[in-house]
PDB file of C-alpha atoms and ligand atoms in Angstrom:
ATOM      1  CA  UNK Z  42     136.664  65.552 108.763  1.00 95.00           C
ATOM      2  CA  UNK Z  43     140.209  65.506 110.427  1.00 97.00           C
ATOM      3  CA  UNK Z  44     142.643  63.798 107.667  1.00 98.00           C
ATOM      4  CA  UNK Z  45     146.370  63.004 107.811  1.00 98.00           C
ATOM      5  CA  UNK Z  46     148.272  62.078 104.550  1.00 98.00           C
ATOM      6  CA  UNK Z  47     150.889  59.988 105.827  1.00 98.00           C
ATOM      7  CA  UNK Z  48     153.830  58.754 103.760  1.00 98.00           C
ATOM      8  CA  UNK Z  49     157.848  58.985 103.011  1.00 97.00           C
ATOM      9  CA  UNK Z  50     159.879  62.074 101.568  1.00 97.00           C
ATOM     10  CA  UNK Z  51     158.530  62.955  98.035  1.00 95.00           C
ATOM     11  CA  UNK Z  52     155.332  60.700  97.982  1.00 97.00           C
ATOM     12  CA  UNK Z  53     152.722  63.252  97.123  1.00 97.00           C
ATOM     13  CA  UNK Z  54     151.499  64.233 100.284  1.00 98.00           C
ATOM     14  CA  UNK Z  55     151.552  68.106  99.235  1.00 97.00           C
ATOM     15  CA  UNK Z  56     150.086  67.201  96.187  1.00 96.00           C
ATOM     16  CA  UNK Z  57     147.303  65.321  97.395  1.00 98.00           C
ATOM     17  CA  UNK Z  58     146.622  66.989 101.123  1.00 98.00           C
ATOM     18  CA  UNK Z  59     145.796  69.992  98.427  1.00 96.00           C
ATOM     19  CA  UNK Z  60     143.638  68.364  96.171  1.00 97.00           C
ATOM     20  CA  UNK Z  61     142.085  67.027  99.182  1.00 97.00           C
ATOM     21  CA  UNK Z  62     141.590  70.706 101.024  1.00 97.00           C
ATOM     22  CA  UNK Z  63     139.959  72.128  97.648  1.00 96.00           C
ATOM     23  CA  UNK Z  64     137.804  69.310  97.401  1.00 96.00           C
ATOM     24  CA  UNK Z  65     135.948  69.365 100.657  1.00 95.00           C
ATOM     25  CA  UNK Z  66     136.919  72.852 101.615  1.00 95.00           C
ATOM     26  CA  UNK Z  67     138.877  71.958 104.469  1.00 96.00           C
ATOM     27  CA  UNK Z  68     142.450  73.924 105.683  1.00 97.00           C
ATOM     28  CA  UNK Z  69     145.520  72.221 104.402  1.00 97.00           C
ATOM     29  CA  UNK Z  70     148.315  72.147 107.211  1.00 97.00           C
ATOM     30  CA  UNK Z  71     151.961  71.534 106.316  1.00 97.00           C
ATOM     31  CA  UNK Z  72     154.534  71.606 108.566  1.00 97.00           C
ATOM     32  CA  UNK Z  73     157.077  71.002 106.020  1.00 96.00           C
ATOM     33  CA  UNK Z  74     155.778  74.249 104.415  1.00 94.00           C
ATOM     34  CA  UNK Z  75     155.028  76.489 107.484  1.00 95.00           C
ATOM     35  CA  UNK Z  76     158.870  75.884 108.548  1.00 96.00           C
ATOM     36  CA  UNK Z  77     159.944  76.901 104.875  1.00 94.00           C
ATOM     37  CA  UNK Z  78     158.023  80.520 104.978  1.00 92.00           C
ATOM     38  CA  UNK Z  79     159.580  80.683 108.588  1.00 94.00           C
ATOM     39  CA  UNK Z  80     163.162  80.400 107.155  1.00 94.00           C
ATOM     40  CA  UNK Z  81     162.177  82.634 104.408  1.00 91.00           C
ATOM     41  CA  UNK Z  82     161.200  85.357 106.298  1.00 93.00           C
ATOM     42  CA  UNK Z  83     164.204  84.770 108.646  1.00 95.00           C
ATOM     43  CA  UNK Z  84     161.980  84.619 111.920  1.00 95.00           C
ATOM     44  CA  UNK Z  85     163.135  83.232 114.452  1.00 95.00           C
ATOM     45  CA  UNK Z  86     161.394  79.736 114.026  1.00 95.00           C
ATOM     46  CA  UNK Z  87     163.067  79.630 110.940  1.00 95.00           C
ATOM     47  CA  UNK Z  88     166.672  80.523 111.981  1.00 96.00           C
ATOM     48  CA  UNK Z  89     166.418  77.471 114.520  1.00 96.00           C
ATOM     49  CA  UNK Z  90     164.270  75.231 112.188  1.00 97.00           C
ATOM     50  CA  UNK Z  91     167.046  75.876 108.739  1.00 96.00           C
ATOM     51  CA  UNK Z  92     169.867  73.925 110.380  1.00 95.00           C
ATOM     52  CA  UNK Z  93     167.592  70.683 111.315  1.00 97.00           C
ATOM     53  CA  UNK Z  94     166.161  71.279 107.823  1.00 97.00           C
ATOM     54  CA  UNK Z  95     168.944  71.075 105.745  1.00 95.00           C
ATOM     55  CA  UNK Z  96     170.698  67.941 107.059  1.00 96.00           C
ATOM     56  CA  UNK Z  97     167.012  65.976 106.771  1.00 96.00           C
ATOM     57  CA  UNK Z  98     166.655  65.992 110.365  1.00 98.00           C
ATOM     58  CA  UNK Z  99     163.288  66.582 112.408  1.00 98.00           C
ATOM     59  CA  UNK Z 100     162.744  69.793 113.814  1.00 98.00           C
ATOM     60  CA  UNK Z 101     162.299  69.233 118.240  1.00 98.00           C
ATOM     61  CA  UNK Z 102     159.357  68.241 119.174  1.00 97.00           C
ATOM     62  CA  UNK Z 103     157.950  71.616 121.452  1.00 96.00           C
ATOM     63  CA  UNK Z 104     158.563  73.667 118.238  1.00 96.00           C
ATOM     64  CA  UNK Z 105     156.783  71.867 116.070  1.00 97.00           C
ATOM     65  CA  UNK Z 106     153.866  70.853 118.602  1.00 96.00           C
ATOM     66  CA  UNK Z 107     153.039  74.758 119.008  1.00 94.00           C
ATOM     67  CA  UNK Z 108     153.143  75.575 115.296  1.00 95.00           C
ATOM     68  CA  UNK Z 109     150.886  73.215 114.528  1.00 96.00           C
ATOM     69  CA  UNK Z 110     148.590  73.819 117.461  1.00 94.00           C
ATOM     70  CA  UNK Z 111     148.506  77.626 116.760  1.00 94.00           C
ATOM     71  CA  UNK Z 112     147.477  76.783 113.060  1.00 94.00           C
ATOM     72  CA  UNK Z 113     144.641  74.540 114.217  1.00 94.00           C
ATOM     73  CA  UNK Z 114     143.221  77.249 116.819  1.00 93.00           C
ATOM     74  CA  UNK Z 115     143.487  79.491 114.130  1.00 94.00           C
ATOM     75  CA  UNK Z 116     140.998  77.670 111.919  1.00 93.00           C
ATOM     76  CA  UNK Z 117     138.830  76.225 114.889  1.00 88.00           C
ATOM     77  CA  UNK Z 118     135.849  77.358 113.427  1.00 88.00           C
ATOM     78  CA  UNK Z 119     136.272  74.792 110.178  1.00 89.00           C
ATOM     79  CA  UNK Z 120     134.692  71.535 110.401  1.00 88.00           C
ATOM     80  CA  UNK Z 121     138.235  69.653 110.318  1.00 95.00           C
ATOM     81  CA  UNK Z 122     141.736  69.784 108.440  1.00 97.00           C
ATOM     82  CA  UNK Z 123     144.453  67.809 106.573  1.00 98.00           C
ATOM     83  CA  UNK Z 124     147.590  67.521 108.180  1.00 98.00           C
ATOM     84  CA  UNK Z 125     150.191  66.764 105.966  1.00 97.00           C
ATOM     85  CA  UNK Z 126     154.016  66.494 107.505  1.00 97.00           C
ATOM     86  CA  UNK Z 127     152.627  65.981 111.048  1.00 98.00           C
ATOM     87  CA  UNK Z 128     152.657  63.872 112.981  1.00 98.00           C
ATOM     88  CA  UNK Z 129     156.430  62.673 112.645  1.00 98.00           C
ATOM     89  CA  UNK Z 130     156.823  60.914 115.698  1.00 98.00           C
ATOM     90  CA  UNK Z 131     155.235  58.653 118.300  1.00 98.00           C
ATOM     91  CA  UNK Z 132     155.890  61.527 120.732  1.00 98.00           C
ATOM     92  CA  UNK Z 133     154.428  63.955 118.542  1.00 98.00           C
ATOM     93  CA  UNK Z 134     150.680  61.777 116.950  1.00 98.00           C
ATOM     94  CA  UNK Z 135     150.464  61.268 121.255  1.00 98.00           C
ATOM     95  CA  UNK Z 136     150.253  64.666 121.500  1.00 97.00           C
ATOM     96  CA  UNK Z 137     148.330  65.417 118.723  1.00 97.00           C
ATOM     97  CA  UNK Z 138     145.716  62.646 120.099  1.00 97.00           C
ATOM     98  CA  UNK Z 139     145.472  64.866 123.942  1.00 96.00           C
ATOM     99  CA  UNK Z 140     145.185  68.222 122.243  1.00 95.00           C
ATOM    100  CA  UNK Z 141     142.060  66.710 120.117  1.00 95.00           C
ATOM    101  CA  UNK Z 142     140.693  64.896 122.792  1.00 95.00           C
ATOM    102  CA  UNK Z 143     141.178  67.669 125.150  1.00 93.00           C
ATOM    103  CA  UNK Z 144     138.514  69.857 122.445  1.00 90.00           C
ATOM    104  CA  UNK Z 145     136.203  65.993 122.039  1.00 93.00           C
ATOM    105  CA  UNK Z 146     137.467  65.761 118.561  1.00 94.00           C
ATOM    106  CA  UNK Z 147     139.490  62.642 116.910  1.00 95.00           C
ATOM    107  CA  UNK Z 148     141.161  61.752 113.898  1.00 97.00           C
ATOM    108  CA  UNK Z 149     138.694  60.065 111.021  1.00 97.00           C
ATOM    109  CA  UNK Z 150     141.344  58.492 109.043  1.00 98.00           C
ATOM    110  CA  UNK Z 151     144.954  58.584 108.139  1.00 98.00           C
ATOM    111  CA  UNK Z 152     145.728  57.832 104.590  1.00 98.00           C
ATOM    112  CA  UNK Z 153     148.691  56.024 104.078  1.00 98.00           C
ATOM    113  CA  UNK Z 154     150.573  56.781 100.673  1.00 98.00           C
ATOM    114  CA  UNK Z 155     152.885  53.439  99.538  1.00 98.00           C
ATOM    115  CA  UNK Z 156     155.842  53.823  97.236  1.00 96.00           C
ATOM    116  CA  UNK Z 157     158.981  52.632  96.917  1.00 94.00           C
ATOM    117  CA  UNK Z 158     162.490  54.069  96.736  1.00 90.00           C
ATOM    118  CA  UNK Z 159     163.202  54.845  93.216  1.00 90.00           C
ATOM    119  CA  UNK Z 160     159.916  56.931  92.194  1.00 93.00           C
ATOM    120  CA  UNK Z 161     160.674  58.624  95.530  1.00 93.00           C
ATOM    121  CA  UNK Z 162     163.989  59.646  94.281  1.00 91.00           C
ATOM    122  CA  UNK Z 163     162.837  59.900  90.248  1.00 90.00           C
ATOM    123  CA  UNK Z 164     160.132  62.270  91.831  1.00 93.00           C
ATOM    124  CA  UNK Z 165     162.387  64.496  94.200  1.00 94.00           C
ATOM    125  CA  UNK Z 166     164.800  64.793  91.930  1.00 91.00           C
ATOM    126  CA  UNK Z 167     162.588  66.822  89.150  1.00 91.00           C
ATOM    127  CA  UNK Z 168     160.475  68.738  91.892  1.00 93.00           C
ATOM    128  CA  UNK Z 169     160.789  72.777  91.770  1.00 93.00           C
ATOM    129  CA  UNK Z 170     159.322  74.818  94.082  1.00 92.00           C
ATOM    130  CA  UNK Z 171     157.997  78.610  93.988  1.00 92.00           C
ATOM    131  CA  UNK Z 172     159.858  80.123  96.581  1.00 87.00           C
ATOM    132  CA  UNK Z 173     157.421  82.719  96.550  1.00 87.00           C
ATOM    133  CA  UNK Z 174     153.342  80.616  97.063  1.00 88.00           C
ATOM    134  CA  UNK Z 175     154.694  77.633  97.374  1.00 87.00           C
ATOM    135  CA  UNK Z 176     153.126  75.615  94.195  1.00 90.00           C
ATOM    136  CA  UNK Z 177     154.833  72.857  93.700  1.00 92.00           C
ATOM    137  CA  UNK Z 178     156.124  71.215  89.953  1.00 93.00           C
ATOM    138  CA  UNK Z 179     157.779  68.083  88.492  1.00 92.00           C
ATOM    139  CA  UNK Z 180     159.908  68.291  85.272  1.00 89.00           C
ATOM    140  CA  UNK Z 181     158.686  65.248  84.883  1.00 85.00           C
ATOM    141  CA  UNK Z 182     155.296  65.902  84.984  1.00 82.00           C
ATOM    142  CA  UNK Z 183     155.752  67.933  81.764  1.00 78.00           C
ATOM    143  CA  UNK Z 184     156.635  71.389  83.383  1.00 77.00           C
ATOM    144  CA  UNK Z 185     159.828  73.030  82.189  1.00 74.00           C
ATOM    145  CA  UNK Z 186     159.125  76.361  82.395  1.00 78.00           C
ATOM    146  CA  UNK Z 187     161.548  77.916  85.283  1.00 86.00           C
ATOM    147  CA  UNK Z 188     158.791  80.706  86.577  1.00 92.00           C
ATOM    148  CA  UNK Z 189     155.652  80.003  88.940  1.00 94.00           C
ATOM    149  CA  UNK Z 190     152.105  79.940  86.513  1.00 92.00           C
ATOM    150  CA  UNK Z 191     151.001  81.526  89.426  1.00 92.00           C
ATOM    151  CA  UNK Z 192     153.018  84.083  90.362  1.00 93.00           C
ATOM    152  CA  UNK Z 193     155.990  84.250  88.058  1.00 93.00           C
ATOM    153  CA  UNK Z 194     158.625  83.358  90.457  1.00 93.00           C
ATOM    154  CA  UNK Z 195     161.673  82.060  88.963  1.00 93.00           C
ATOM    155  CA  UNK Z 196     160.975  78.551  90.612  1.00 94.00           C
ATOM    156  CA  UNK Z 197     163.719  76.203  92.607  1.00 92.00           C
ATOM    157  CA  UNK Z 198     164.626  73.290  94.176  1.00 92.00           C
ATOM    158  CA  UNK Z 199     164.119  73.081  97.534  1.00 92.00           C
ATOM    159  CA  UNK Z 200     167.747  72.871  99.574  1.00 90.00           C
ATOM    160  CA  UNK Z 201     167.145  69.685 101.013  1.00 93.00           C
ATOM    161  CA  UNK Z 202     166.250  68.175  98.034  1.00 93.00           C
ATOM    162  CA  UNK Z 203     169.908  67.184  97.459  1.00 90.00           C
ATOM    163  CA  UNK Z 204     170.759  63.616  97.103  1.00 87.00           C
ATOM    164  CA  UNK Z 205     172.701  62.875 100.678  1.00 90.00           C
ATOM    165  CA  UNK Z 206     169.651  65.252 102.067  1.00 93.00           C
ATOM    166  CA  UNK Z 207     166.931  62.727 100.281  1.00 92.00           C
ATOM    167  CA  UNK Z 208     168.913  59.665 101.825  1.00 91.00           C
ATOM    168  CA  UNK Z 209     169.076  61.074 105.752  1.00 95.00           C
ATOM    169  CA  UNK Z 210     165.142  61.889 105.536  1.00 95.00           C
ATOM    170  CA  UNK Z 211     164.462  58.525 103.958  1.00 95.00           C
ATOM    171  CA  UNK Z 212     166.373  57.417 107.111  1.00 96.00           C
ATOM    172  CA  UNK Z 213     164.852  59.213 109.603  1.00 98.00           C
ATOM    173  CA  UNK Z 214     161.215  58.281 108.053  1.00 97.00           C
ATOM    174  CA  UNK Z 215     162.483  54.707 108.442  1.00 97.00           C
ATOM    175  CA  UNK Z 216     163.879  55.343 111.857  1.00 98.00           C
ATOM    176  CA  UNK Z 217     160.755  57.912 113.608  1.00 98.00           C
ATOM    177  CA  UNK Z 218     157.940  58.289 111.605  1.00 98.00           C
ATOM    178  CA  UNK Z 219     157.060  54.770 109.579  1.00 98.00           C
ATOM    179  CA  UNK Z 220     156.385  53.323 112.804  1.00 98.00           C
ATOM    180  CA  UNK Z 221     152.815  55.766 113.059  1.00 98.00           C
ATOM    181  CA  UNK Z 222     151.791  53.237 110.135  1.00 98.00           C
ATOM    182  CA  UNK Z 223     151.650  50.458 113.413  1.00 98.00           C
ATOM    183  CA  UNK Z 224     150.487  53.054 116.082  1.00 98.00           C
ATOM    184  CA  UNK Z 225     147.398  54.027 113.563  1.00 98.00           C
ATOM    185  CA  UNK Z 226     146.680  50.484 112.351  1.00 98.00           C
ATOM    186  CA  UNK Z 227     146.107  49.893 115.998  1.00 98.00           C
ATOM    187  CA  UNK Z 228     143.658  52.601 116.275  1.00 97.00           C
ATOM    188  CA  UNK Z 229     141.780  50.911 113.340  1.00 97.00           C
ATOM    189  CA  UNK Z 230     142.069  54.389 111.290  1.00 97.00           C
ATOM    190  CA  UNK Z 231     144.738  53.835 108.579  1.00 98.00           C
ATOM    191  CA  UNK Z 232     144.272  53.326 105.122  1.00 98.00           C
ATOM    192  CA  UNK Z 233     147.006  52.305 102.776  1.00 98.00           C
ATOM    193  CA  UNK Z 234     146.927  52.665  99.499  1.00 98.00           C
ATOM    194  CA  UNK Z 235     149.549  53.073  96.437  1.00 97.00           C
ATOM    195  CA  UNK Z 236     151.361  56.670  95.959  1.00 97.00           C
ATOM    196  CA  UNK Z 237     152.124  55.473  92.223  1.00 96.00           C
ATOM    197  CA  UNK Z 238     150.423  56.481  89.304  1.00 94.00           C
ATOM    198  CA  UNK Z 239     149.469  60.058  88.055  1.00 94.00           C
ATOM    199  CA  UNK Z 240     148.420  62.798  90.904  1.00 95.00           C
ATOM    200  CA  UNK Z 241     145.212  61.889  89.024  1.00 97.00           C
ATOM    201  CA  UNK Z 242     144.946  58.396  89.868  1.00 98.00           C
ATOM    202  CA  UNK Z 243     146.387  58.730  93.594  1.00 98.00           C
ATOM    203  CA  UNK Z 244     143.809  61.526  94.337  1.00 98.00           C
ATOM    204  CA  UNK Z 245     140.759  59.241  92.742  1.00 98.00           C
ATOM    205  CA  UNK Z 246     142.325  56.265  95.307  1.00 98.00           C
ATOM    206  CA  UNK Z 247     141.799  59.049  98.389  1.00 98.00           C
ATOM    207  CA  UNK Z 248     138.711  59.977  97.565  1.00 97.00           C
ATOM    208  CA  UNK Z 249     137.125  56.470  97.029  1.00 96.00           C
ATOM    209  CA  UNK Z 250     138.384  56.362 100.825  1.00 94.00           C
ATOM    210  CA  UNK Z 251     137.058  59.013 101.933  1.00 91.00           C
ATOM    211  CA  UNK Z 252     133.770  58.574  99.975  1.00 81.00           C
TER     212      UNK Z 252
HETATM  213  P1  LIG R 326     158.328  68.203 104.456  1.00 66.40           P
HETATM  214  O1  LIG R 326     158.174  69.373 103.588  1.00 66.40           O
HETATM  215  O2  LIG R 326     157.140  67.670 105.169  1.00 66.40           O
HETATM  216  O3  LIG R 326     159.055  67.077 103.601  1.00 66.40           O
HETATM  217  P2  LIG R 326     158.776  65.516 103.348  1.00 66.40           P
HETATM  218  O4  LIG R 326     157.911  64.815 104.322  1.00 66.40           O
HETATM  219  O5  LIG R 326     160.140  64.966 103.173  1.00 66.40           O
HETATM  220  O6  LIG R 326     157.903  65.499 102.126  1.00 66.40           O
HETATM  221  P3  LIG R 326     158.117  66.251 100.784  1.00 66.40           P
HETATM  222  O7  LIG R 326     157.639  67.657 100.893  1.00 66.40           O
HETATM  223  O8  LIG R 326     159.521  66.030 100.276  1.00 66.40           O
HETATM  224  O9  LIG R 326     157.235  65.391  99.793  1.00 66.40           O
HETATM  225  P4  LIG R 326     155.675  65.175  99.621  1.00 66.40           P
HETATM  226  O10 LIG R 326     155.316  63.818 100.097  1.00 66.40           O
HETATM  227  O11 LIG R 326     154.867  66.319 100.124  1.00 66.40           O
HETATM  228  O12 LIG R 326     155.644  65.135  98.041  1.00 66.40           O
HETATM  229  P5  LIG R 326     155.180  66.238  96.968  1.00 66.40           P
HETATM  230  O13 LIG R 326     153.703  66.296  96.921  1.00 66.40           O
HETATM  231  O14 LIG R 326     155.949  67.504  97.114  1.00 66.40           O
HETATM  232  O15 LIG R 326     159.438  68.482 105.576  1.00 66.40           O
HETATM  233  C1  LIG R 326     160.678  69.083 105.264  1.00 66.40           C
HETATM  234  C2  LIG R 326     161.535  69.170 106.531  1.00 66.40           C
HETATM  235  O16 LIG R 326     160.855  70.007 107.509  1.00 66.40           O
HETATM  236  C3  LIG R 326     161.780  67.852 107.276  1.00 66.40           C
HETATM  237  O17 LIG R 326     162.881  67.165 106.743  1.00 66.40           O
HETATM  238  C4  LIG R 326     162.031  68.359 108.701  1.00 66.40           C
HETATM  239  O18 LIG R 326     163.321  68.891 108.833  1.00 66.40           O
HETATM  240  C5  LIG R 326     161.039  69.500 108.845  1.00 66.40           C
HETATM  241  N1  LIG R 326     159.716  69.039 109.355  1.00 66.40           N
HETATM  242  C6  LIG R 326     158.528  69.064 108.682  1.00 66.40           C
HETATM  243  N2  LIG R 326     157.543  68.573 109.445  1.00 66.40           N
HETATM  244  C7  LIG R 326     158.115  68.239 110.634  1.00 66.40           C
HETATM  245  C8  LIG R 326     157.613  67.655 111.830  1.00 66.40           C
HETATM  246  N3  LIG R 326     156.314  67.314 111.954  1.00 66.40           N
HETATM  247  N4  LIG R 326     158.496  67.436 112.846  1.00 66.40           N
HETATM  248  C9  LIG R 326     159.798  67.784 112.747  1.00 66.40           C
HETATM  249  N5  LIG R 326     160.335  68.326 111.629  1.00 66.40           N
HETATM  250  C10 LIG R 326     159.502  68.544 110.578  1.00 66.40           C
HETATM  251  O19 LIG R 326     155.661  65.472  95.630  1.00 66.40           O
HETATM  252  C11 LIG R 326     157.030  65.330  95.341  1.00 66.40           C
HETATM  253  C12 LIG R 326     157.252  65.632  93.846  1.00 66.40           C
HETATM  254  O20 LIG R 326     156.614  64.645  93.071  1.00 66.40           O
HETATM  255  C13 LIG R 326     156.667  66.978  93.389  1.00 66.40           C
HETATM  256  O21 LIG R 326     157.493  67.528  92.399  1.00 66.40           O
HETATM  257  C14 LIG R 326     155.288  66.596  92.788  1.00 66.40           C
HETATM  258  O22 LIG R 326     154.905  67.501  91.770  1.00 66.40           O
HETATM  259  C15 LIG R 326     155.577  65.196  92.258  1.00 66.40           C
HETATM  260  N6  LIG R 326     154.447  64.281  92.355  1.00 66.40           N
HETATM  261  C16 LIG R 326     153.553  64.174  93.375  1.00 66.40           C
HETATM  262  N7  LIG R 326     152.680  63.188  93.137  1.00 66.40           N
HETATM  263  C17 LIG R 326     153.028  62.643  91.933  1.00 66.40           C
HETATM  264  C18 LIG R 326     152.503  61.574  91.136  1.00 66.40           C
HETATM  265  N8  LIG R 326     151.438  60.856  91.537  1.00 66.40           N
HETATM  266  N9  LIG R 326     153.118  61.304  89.950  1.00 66.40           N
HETATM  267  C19 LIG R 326     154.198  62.019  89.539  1.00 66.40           C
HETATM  268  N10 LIG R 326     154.723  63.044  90.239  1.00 66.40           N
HETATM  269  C20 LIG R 326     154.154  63.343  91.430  1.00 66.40           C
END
C-alpha cells in the first residue's frame, strides 16, 4: 500500500505515519525528519536545507525530489510506504505521480488529518524531540521527563518550533501545500478525517480507512 498522511504543521502526521508503518510493516518516509539528521550531521543537504528550515520555508523542489526518490529506491523491494511531509507542493505530488507511474505503481490513498489552529499551536508548543532517534513527545501528553525513554537523550524542541516559525509554516501550508487536499480529491483518493482526539483515537480513524 502507498499512503500519504497529509495535514498542517503539528497535526500528528509523525505520530500517526509511525503507528501506521509498525502496523502493516511498511517504511515510514519523512522528509521533515530526513532534512533534520542532514543538518545534524552537517552534510551538505543539511547546510543548504537549515536556513529554509528555520524561517518555516520549503526546502527547493530538486532537493527534496531526489531525497525522497533515493529513499524510495532504497526500499523498492517493500510492498509500499507512508510518506509523511511529502508531497508539499503541486510541483512536487506531479512529480511524485511520473516517478510512480514511470515503475506502474500509484498512490492508494492520502489521508487527510483536519484540525484547527489552536490544538496546532497547544500541540507544537509542548512537543520535544530526541535529537538523537528522533522519538517524538508532548508535555502535554503526560511526558515531563527531559531524556529520550529510548535512548536517554536529553530531549528538545525542535528550532522551528518557535512561535513566528509556527505562524510562517502555517502560512506556507495555507499558501503551497493545502491546495494537494483539491488536486487529490480530484483523483478520488483523499480521505479526511479529524486530527483531534488522543493519538489513540486518530490512529483507530486511519485504520478504519485503511481497513
Ligand atoms: P516537517 O518536519 O514535515 O514539519 P511539519 O509538516 O510542519 O510537521 P510537524 O513535524 O511539525 O508536525 P506533525 O504533523 O508531524 O506532528 P507530530 O506528529 O510531530 O518539516 C519541517 C521543515 O522541513 C519544513 O518547514 C520545511 O522547511 C522542510 N521540509 C520538510 N518536508 C519538505 C518538503 N516536502 N518540501 C520542502 N521542504 C520540506 O505531532 C506534533 C506534536 O503533537 C507532538 O509533540 C506529538 O507528540 C503531539 N501529538 C500528535 N498527535 C497528537 C494527538 N492526537 N493528541 C495530542 N498530542 C498529539
Amino acid at each position: 500500500m502507498r499512503i500519504i498522511i497529509l495535514g498542517p504543521p503539528g497535526a500528528g502526521k509523525g505520530t500517526q505515519a509511525k503507528r501506521v508503518s509498525n502496523r502493516l510493516g511498511l517504511p515510514h518516509f519523512s522528509t521533515g525528519s530526513l532534512l533534520r539528521k542532514a543538518v545534524s550531521n552537517n552534510t551538505l543537504l543539511g547546510k543548504i536545507a537549515k536556513s529554509y528550515m528555520s524561517e518555516g520555508e520549503l526546502v527547493p523542489n530538486p532537493i527534496i525530489i531526489d531525497l525522497i526518490e533515493e529513499e524510495i529506491e532504497k526500499h523498492k523491494d517493500k510492498e509500499g510506504f507512508i510518506l509523511d511531509g511529502f508531497p508539499r507542493n503541486v510541483a512536487q505530488a506531479q512529480k511524485l505521480d511520473e516517478y510512480l507511474e514511470h515503475g506502474g505503481k500509484q498512490l492508494d490513498i492520502i489521508v487527510n488529518l483536519e484540525i484547527d489552529e489552536e490544538t496546532i499551536i497547544e500541540r507544537i508548543k509542548g512537543r520535544l524531540s530526541c535529537p538523537k532517534c528522533g522519538k517524538v513527545y508532548n508535555t502535554k501528553n503526560g511526558y515531563y521527563e527531559r531524556v529520550c525513554e529510548n535512548c536517554g537523550t536529553k530531549l528538545e524542541q525542535r528550532e522551528d518550533d518557535s512561535e513566528e516559525t509556527v505562524r510562517n509554516r502555517m502560512k506556507v501550508y495555507l499558501e503551497e501545500t493545502f491546495i494537494l487536499v483539491d488536486y487529490y480529491q480530484k483523483k478520488g483518493i483523499l480521505q479526511s478525517i479529524s486530527g483531534r482526539g488522543s493519538p489513540d483515537e486518530v490512529f483507530e480513524r486511519i485504520l478504519a480507512l485503511i481497513d
